[in-house]
PDB file of C-alpha atoms in Angstrom:
ATOM      1  CA  UNK A 249      46.922 -26.629  52.425  1.00 71.00           C
ATOM      2  CA  UNK A 250      43.274 -25.628  52.428  1.00 69.00           C
ATOM      3  CA  UNK A 251      42.065 -25.195  48.911  1.00 94.00           C
ATOM      4  CA  UNK A 252      39.369 -25.269  46.262  1.00 97.00           C
ATOM      5  CA  UNK A 253      39.668 -28.150  43.812  1.00 97.00           C
ATOM      6  CA  UNK A 254      37.948 -28.482  40.472  1.00 97.00           C
ATOM      7  CA  UNK A 255      37.706 -31.522  38.249  1.00 96.00           C
ATOM      8  CA  UNK A 256      38.295 -32.045  35.484  1.00 97.00           C
ATOM      9  CA  UNK A 257      40.624 -29.212  34.525  1.00 96.00           C
ATOM     10  CA  UNK A 258      39.710 -29.648  30.865  1.00 97.00           C
ATOM     11  CA  UNK A 259      36.477 -31.079  29.536  1.00 97.00           C
ATOM     12  CA  UNK A 260      35.579 -31.701  25.927  1.00 97.00           C
ATOM     13  CA  UNK A 261      31.994 -32.572  25.134  1.00 96.00           C
ATOM     14  CA  UNK A 262      29.798 -32.812  22.094  1.00 96.00           C
ATOM     15  CA  UNK A 263      26.982 -30.457  21.293  1.00 97.00           C
ATOM     16  CA  UNK A 264      23.974 -31.513  23.353  1.00 96.00           C
ATOM     17  CA  UNK A 265      25.797 -34.125  25.444  1.00 97.00           C
ATOM     18  CA  UNK A 266      25.310 -33.553  29.187  1.00 97.00           C
ATOM     19  CA  UNK A 267      28.360 -32.730  31.235  1.00 98.00           C
ATOM     20  CA  UNK A 268      29.036 -32.423  34.964  1.00 98.00           C
ATOM     21  CA  UNK A 269      31.788 -30.356  36.521  1.00 98.00           C
ATOM     22  CA  UNK A 270      32.780 -30.801  40.127  1.00 98.00           C
ATOM     23  CA  UNK A 271      34.158 -28.599  42.855  1.00 98.00           C
ATOM     24  CA  UNK A 272      35.350 -29.512  46.310  1.00 97.00           C
ATOM     25  CA  UNK A 273      36.784 -27.410  49.111  1.00 97.00           C
ATOM     26  CA  UNK A 274      38.732 -27.980  52.279  1.00 95.00           C
ATOM     27  CA  UNK A 275      38.250 -24.402  53.551  1.00 93.00           C
ATOM     28  CA  UNK A 276      34.992 -25.270  55.344  1.00 93.00           C
ATOM     29  CA  UNK A 277      33.355 -22.248  53.743  1.00 94.00           C
ATOM     30  CA  UNK A 278      29.581 -22.050  53.843  1.00 93.00           C
ATOM     31  CA  UNK A 279      29.057 -20.389  50.452  1.00 94.00           C
ATOM     32  CA  UNK A 280      30.008 -21.929  47.107  1.00 96.00           C
ATOM     33  CA  UNK A 281      29.671 -20.097  43.801  1.00 97.00           C
ATOM     34  CA  UNK A 282      29.756 -21.061  40.137  1.00 98.00           C
ATOM     35  CA  UNK A 283      30.958 -18.522  37.602  1.00 98.00           C
ATOM     36  CA  UNK A 284      31.246 -18.651  33.828  1.00 98.00           C
ATOM     37  CA  UNK A 285      34.083 -16.701  32.263  1.00 97.00           C
ATOM     38  CA  UNK A 286      34.578 -16.205  28.559  1.00 96.00           C
ATOM     39  CA  UNK A 287      37.698 -14.791  26.988  1.00 92.00           C
ATOM     40  CA  UNK A 288      38.452 -11.174  27.969  1.00 89.00           C
ATOM     41  CA  UNK A 289      35.240 -10.928  29.984  1.00 92.00           C
ATOM     42  CA  UNK A 290      34.433 -10.601  33.651  1.00 94.00           C
ATOM     43  CA  UNK A 291      33.414 -13.720  35.550  1.00 95.00           C
ATOM     44  CA  UNK A 292      29.630 -14.060  35.379  1.00 95.00           C
ATOM     45  CA  UNK A 293      27.881 -15.499  38.413  1.00 95.00           C
ATOM     46  CA  UNK A 294      25.567 -18.364  37.486  1.00 97.00           C
ATOM     47  CA  UNK A 295      24.357 -19.356  40.956  1.00 94.00           C
ATOM     48  CA  UNK A 296      25.530 -20.021  44.453  1.00 95.00           C
ATOM     49  CA  UNK A 297      24.720 -22.043  47.541  1.00 96.00           C
ATOM     50  CA  UNK A 298      24.526 -20.335  50.908  1.00 93.00           C
ATOM     51  CA  UNK A 299      24.781 -23.394  53.130  1.00 92.00           C
ATOM     52  CA  UNK A 300      22.058 -25.628  51.632  1.00 93.00           C
ATOM     53  CA  UNK A 301      20.088 -22.777  50.092  1.00 94.00           C
ATOM     54  CA  UNK A 302      20.320 -22.535  46.321  1.00 94.00           C
ATOM     55  CA  UNK A 303      20.346 -19.042  44.782  1.00 93.00           C
ATOM     56  CA  UNK A 304      19.964 -18.742  41.038  1.00 94.00           C
ATOM     57  CA  UNK A 305      20.830 -15.610  39.086  1.00 93.00           C
ATOM     58  CA  UNK A 306      17.894 -14.290  37.085  1.00 93.00           C
ATOM     59  CA  UNK A 307      19.674 -14.552  33.748  1.00 94.00           C
ATOM     60  CA  UNK A 308      21.168 -18.025  34.212  1.00 96.00           C
ATOM     61  CA  UNK A 309      19.751 -20.325  31.515  1.00 95.00           C
ATOM     62  CA  UNK A 310      17.710 -23.333  32.606  1.00 95.00           C
ATOM     63  CA  UNK A 311      20.312 -25.463  30.856  1.00 96.00           C
ATOM     64  CA  UNK A 312      22.547 -24.937  33.889  1.00 97.00           C
ATOM     65  CA  UNK A 313      21.807 -26.746  37.131  1.00 97.00           C
ATOM     66  CA  UNK A 314      23.697 -27.247  40.349  1.00 97.00           C
ATOM     67  CA  UNK A 315      23.822 -29.651  43.266  1.00 96.00           C
ATOM     68  CA  UNK A 316      25.476 -29.418  46.638  1.00 96.00           C
ATOM     69  CA  UNK A 317      25.238 -32.799  48.342  1.00 96.00           C
ATOM     70  CA  UNK A 318      27.310 -31.717  51.333  1.00 95.00           C
ATOM     71  CA  UNK A 319      29.344 -28.797  52.647  1.00 94.00           C
ATOM     72  CA  UNK A 320      32.476 -29.762  50.757  1.00 96.00           C
ATOM     73  CA  UNK A 321      31.173 -30.561  47.277  1.00 97.00           C
ATOM     74  CA  UNK A 322      29.268 -28.723  44.599  1.00 97.00           C
ATOM     75  CA  UNK A 323      28.452 -29.780  41.043  1.00 98.00           C
ATOM     76  CA  UNK A 324      27.585 -27.878  37.893  1.00 98.00           C
ATOM     77  CA  UNK A 325      25.437 -29.763  35.409  1.00 98.00           C
ATOM     78  CA  UNK A 326      25.022 -28.536  31.850  1.00 98.00           C
ATOM     79  CA  UNK A 327      22.122 -30.499  30.459  1.00 97.00           C
ATOM     80  CA  UNK A 328      22.524 -29.787  26.759  1.00 97.00           C
ATOM     81  CA  UNK A 329      25.707 -27.853  26.051  1.00 97.00           C
ATOM     82  CA  UNK A 330      25.672 -25.491  23.128  1.00 96.00           C
ATOM     83  CA  UNK A 331      28.592 -23.930  21.309  1.00 96.00           C
ATOM     84  CA  UNK A 332      27.998 -20.743  23.288  1.00 96.00           C
ATOM     85  CA  UNK A 333      28.610 -22.568  26.554  1.00 97.00           C
ATOM     86  CA  UNK A 334      32.281 -23.064  25.778  1.00 98.00           C
ATOM     87  CA  UNK A 335      34.041 -21.145  28.533  1.00 98.00           C
ATOM     88  CA  UNK A 336      36.064 -21.401  31.727  1.00 98.00           C
ATOM     89  CA  UNK A 337      33.886 -22.457  34.636  1.00 98.00           C
ATOM     90  CA  UNK A 338      35.082 -21.217  37.973  1.00 98.00           C
ATOM     91  CA  UNK A 339      34.100 -22.415  41.404  1.00 98.00           C
ATOM     92  CA  UNK A 340      34.647 -20.062  44.324  1.00 97.00           C
ATOM     93  CA  UNK A 341      33.999 -20.238  48.038  1.00 96.00           C
ATOM     94  CA  UNK A 342      33.652 -17.774  50.870  1.00 94.00           C
ATOM     95  CA  UNK A 343      32.828 -17.731  54.553  1.00 91.00           C
ATOM     96  CA  UNK A 344      29.832 -15.486  55.078  1.00 86.00           C
ATOM     97  CA  UNK A 345      28.502 -14.623  58.497  1.00 78.00           C
ATOM     98  CA  UNK A 346      26.279 -11.921  59.908  1.00 69.00           C
ATOM     99  CA  UNK A 347      25.717  -9.239  57.335  1.00 63.00           C
ATOM    100  CA  UNK A 348      28.219 -11.035  55.195  1.00 61.00           C
ATOM    101  CA  UNK A 349      29.666  -8.134  53.310  1.00 64.00           C
ATOM    102  CA  UNK A 350      33.275  -8.486  54.362  1.00 71.00           C
ATOM    103  CA  UNK A 351      33.823 -11.792  52.661  1.00 82.00           C
ATOM    104  CA  UNK A 352      36.658 -12.777  50.408  1.00 92.00           C
ATOM    105  CA  UNK A 353      36.044 -15.252  47.634  1.00 95.00           C
ATOM    106  CA  UNK A 354      38.658 -17.861  46.767  1.00 96.00           C
ATOM    107  CA  UNK A 355      38.669 -19.512  43.389  1.00 97.00           C
ATOM    108  CA  UNK A 356      39.527 -22.994  42.274  1.00 97.00           C
ATOM    109  CA  UNK A 357      41.723 -23.525  39.209  1.00 97.00           C
ATOM    110  CA  UNK A 358      38.736 -23.679  36.854  1.00 97.00           C
ATOM    111  CA  UNK A 359      37.493 -26.135  34.251  1.00 98.00           C
ATOM    112  CA  UNK A 360      37.966 -25.228  30.607  1.00 98.00           C
ATOM    113  CA  UNK A 361      34.950 -26.549  28.674  1.00 98.00           C
ATOM    114  CA  UNK A 362      35.138 -27.125  24.943  1.00 97.00           C
ATOM    115  CA  UNK A 363      31.972 -27.959  22.998  1.00 97.00           C
ATOM    116  CA  UNK A 364      32.413 -29.651  19.638  1.00 96.00           C
TER     117      UNK A 364
ATOM    118  CA  UNK B 226      25.915   1.897  33.480  1.00 65.00           C
ATOM    119  CA  UNK B 227      27.993  -1.116  34.423  1.00 72.00           C
ATOM    120  CA  UNK B 228      28.276  -1.847  38.127  1.00 89.00           C
ATOM    121  CA  UNK B 229      32.076  -2.009  38.021  1.00 94.00           C
ATOM    122  CA  UNK B 230      34.207  -0.353  35.365  1.00 94.00           C
ATOM    123  CA  UNK B 231      37.948  -0.545  34.898  1.00 94.00           C
ATOM    124  CA  UNK B 232      40.295   1.364  32.613  1.00 86.00           C
ATOM    125  CA  UNK B 233      40.339  -0.715  29.487  1.00 75.00           C
ATOM    126  CA  UNK B 234      44.053  -1.116  28.957  1.00 81.00           C
ATOM    127  CA  UNK B 235      46.133  -2.845  27.943  1.00 93.00           C
ATOM    128  CA  UNK B 236      48.657  -1.145  30.171  1.00 96.00           C
ATOM    129  CA  UNK B 237      52.303  -1.522  29.285  1.00 96.00           C
ATOM    130  CA  UNK B 238      54.936  -0.453  31.810  1.00 97.00           C
ATOM    131  CA  UNK B 239      58.711  -0.896  31.919  1.00 97.00           C
ATOM    132  CA  UNK B 240      60.226  -3.143  34.543  1.00 97.00           C
ATOM    133  CA  UNK B 241      60.724  -1.275  37.800  1.00 97.00           C
ATOM    134  CA  UNK B 242      58.017   1.306  37.086  1.00 97.00           C
ATOM    135  CA  UNK B 243      54.713   1.836  38.885  1.00 97.00           C
ATOM    136  CA  UNK B 244      51.580   0.379  37.298  1.00 97.00           C
ATOM    137  CA  UNK B 245      48.388   2.222  38.214  1.00 97.00           C
ATOM    138  CA  UNK B 246      45.029   0.534  37.789  1.00 97.00           C
ATOM    139  CA  UNK B 247      41.683   2.248  38.277  1.00 96.00           C
ATOM    140  CA  UNK B 248      38.196   1.017  39.062  1.00 96.00           C
ATOM    141  CA  UNK B 249      34.902   2.847  39.559  1.00 96.00           C
ATOM    142  CA  UNK B 250      31.675   1.374  40.873  1.00 95.00           C
ATOM    143  CA  UNK B 251      28.076   2.496  40.708  1.00 92.00           C
ATOM    144  CA  UNK B 252      26.543   1.223  43.990  1.00 88.00           C
ATOM    145  CA  UNK B 253      26.982   3.802  46.754  1.00 87.00           C
ATOM    146  CA  UNK B 254      26.343   1.226  49.492  1.00 86.00           C
ATOM    147  CA  UNK B 255      29.212  -1.051  48.440  1.00 87.00           C
ATOM    148  CA  UNK B 256      31.480  -1.755  51.387  1.00 87.00           C
ATOM    149  CA  UNK B 257      34.014  -4.373  50.301  1.00 92.00           C
ATOM    150  CA  UNK B 258      36.479  -4.123  47.446  1.00 95.00           C
ATOM    151  CA  UNK B 259      38.880  -6.667  46.064  1.00 96.00           C
ATOM    152  CA  UNK B 260      41.630  -6.941  43.509  1.00 98.00           C
ATOM    153  CA  UNK B 261      42.261 -10.246  41.808  1.00 98.00           C
ATOM    154  CA  UNK B 262      45.165 -11.168  39.555  1.00 98.00           C
ATOM    155  CA  UNK B 263      44.464 -13.549  36.694  1.00 98.00           C
ATOM    156  CA  UNK B 264      47.219 -15.017  34.560  1.00 97.00           C
ATOM    157  CA  UNK B 265      46.280 -16.066  31.053  1.00 95.00           C
ATOM    158  CA  UNK B 266      44.357 -19.342  31.131  1.00 94.00           C
ATOM    159  CA  UNK B 267      44.310 -19.448  34.941  1.00 96.00           C
ATOM    160  CA  UNK B 268      41.754 -18.613  37.593  1.00 97.00           C
ATOM    161  CA  UNK B 269      41.570 -15.340  39.556  1.00 97.00           C
ATOM    162  CA  UNK B 270      43.801 -15.062  42.616  1.00 97.00           C
ATOM    163  CA  UNK B 271      42.926 -12.658  45.421  1.00 97.00           C
ATOM    164  CA  UNK B 272      45.744 -10.191  46.022  1.00 97.00           C
ATOM    165  CA  UNK B 273      44.147  -7.315  47.958  1.00 96.00           C
ATOM    166  CA  UNK B 274      41.054  -6.577  50.017  1.00 95.00           C
ATOM    167  CA  UNK B 275      40.102  -3.108  51.221  1.00 95.00           C
ATOM    168  CA  UNK B 276      37.098  -1.961  53.230  1.00 92.00           C
ATOM    169  CA  UNK B 277      37.953   1.521  54.571  1.00 92.00           C
ATOM    170  CA  UNK B 278      38.808   4.779  52.874  1.00 95.00           C
ATOM    171  CA  UNK B 279      42.498   5.366  52.412  1.00 96.00           C
ATOM    172  CA  UNK B 280      45.473   3.264  51.468  1.00 96.00           C
ATOM    173  CA  UNK B 281      46.305  -0.333  52.243  1.00 97.00           C
ATOM    174  CA  UNK B 282      49.753  -1.644  51.466  1.00 97.00           C
ATOM    175  CA  UNK B 283      50.877  -5.251  51.034  1.00 96.00           C
ATOM    176  CA  UNK B 284      54.392  -5.682  49.732  1.00 97.00           C
ATOM    177  CA  UNK B 285      54.638  -4.009  46.334  1.00 97.00           C
ATOM    178  CA  UNK B 286      50.861  -3.597  46.106  1.00 98.00           C
ATOM    179  CA  UNK B 287      48.883  -0.615  47.399  1.00 98.00           C
ATOM    180  CA  UNK B 288      45.109  -0.419  47.209  1.00 98.00           C
ATOM    181  CA  UNK B 289      43.441   2.974  47.528  1.00 98.00           C
ATOM    182  CA  UNK B 290      39.753   3.492  48.293  1.00 97.00           C
ATOM    183  CA  UNK B 291      37.661   6.641  48.046  1.00 96.00           C
ATOM    184  CA  UNK B 292      34.015   5.837  48.786  1.00 94.00           C
ATOM    185  CA  UNK B 293      32.862   9.417  48.228  1.00 94.00           C
ATOM    186  CA  UNK B 294      34.170   9.272  44.673  1.00 95.00           C
ATOM    187  CA  UNK B 295      33.240   5.597  44.291  1.00 95.00           C
ATOM    188  CA  UNK B 296      36.747   4.837  43.189  1.00 95.00           C
ATOM    189  CA  UNK B 297      39.267   2.151  44.035  1.00 97.00           C
ATOM    190  CA  UNK B 298      42.747   1.793  42.604  1.00 97.00           C
ATOM    191  CA  UNK B 299      45.679  -0.575  42.702  1.00 98.00           C
ATOM    192  CA  UNK B 300      49.291   0.493  42.464  1.00 98.00           C
ATOM    193  CA  UNK B 301      52.010  -2.010  41.667  1.00 98.00           C
ATOM    194  CA  UNK B 302      55.424  -0.635  42.618  1.00 98.00           C
ATOM    195  CA  UNK B 303      58.689  -1.905  41.144  1.00 98.00           C
ATOM    196  CA  UNK B 304      56.769  -3.825  38.481  1.00 98.00           C
ATOM    197  CA  UNK B 305      58.231  -7.172  37.510  1.00 97.00           C
ATOM    198  CA  UNK B 306      57.631  -9.303  34.398  1.00 96.00           C
ATOM    199  CA  UNK B 307      55.818 -11.759  36.687  1.00 97.00           C
ATOM    200  CA  UNK B 308      53.211  -9.035  37.316  1.00 98.00           C
ATOM    201  CA  UNK B 309      52.080  -9.328  33.689  1.00 97.00           C
ATOM    202  CA  UNK B 310      48.477 -10.455  34.036  1.00 97.00           C
ATOM    203  CA  UNK B 311      44.898  -9.242  33.966  1.00 97.00           C
ATOM    204  CA  UNK B 312      43.763  -7.503  37.144  1.00 98.00           C
ATOM    205  CA  UNK B 313      40.107  -7.754  38.088  1.00 97.00           C
ATOM    206  CA  UNK B 314      38.359  -5.314  40.380  1.00 97.00           C
ATOM    207  CA  UNK B 315      35.472  -6.796  42.393  1.00 96.00           C
ATOM    208  CA  UNK B 316      32.913  -4.995  44.532  1.00 94.00           C
ATOM    209  CA  UNK B 317      30.102  -6.263  46.706  1.00 89.00           C
ATOM    210  CA  UNK B 318      26.737  -5.048  45.456  1.00 80.00           C
ATOM    211  CA  UNK B 319      23.383  -4.199  46.963  1.00 73.00           C
ATOM    212  CA  UNK B 320      24.768  -4.486  50.500  1.00 70.00           C
ATOM    213  CA  UNK B 321      25.113  -8.196  49.770  1.00 78.00           C
ATOM    214  CA  UNK B 322      27.927 -10.699  49.921  1.00 83.00           C
ATOM    215  CA  UNK B 323      27.866 -11.356  46.161  1.00 89.00           C
ATOM    216  CA  UNK B 324      30.541  -9.683  44.076  1.00 92.00           C
ATOM    217  CA  UNK B 325      30.362  -7.852  40.801  1.00 93.00           C
ATOM    218  CA  UNK B 326      33.507  -7.987  38.707  1.00 95.00           C
ATOM    219  CA  UNK B 327      34.982  -5.562  36.255  1.00 94.00           C
ATOM    220  CA  UNK B 328      36.177  -6.817  32.885  1.00 93.00           C
ATOM    221  CA  UNK B 329      39.781  -6.418  33.962  1.00 95.00           C
ATOM    222  CA  UNK B 330      42.827  -4.464  32.926  1.00 96.00           C
ATOM    223  CA  UNK B 331      45.653  -6.349  31.254  1.00 96.00           C
ATOM    224  CA  UNK B 332      49.115  -5.295  32.379  1.00 97.00           C
ATOM    225  CA  UNK B 333      52.283  -6.086  30.485  1.00 97.00           C
ATOM    226  CA  UNK B 334      55.615  -5.402  32.162  1.00 97.00           C
ATOM    227  CA  UNK B 335      58.413  -4.907  29.629  1.00 95.00           C
ATOM    228  CA  UNK B 336      61.828  -6.222  30.629  1.00 88.00           C
TER     229      UNK B 336
END
């Protein structure tokens, strides 16, 4: 089945120790998104790739970076995790064409990040 | 004003009843609307998409859209304990493909 895969499902890191989360997809979607979701809050978009073009949200801290080496993979790098970065990190994909407004986003299972 | 607002909940309904969830949005040019279901500790799962005014039915779920009132709702008929989850409303913003999410309404179905 076509799907969005995230690894690892659970990540524990120490304060300030860099961490990388990965996302892969078999849907052949051209847009990949990274969201941060804290308990009882809406998912917050950090950034997304439209094909190879990187789009950062204005309020995403510089501590968060992303890479998309090919169509199928996308990585989220947290350079120096703080206690406030503990959250669920969600990868989503969509196929966007033309005006692109009628797109559905599909989420992976998420990575739960704990910062000690 | 938040871009997408949902009734705060939690919403508790007896098994077999109808659960009604509401969502309002601020951007008049929004054209695509989605409902996601999120079980505790899991990721959001798309359950309904709606783009035109009126009702759209899928099994026990009915989405209703009123663009003039900037309002979208989700009805869950014959609610089951397995429907207990948080339901997120998502709306495209600024005539763009990005989505803005509401904070969600938590539904508990009592057996």
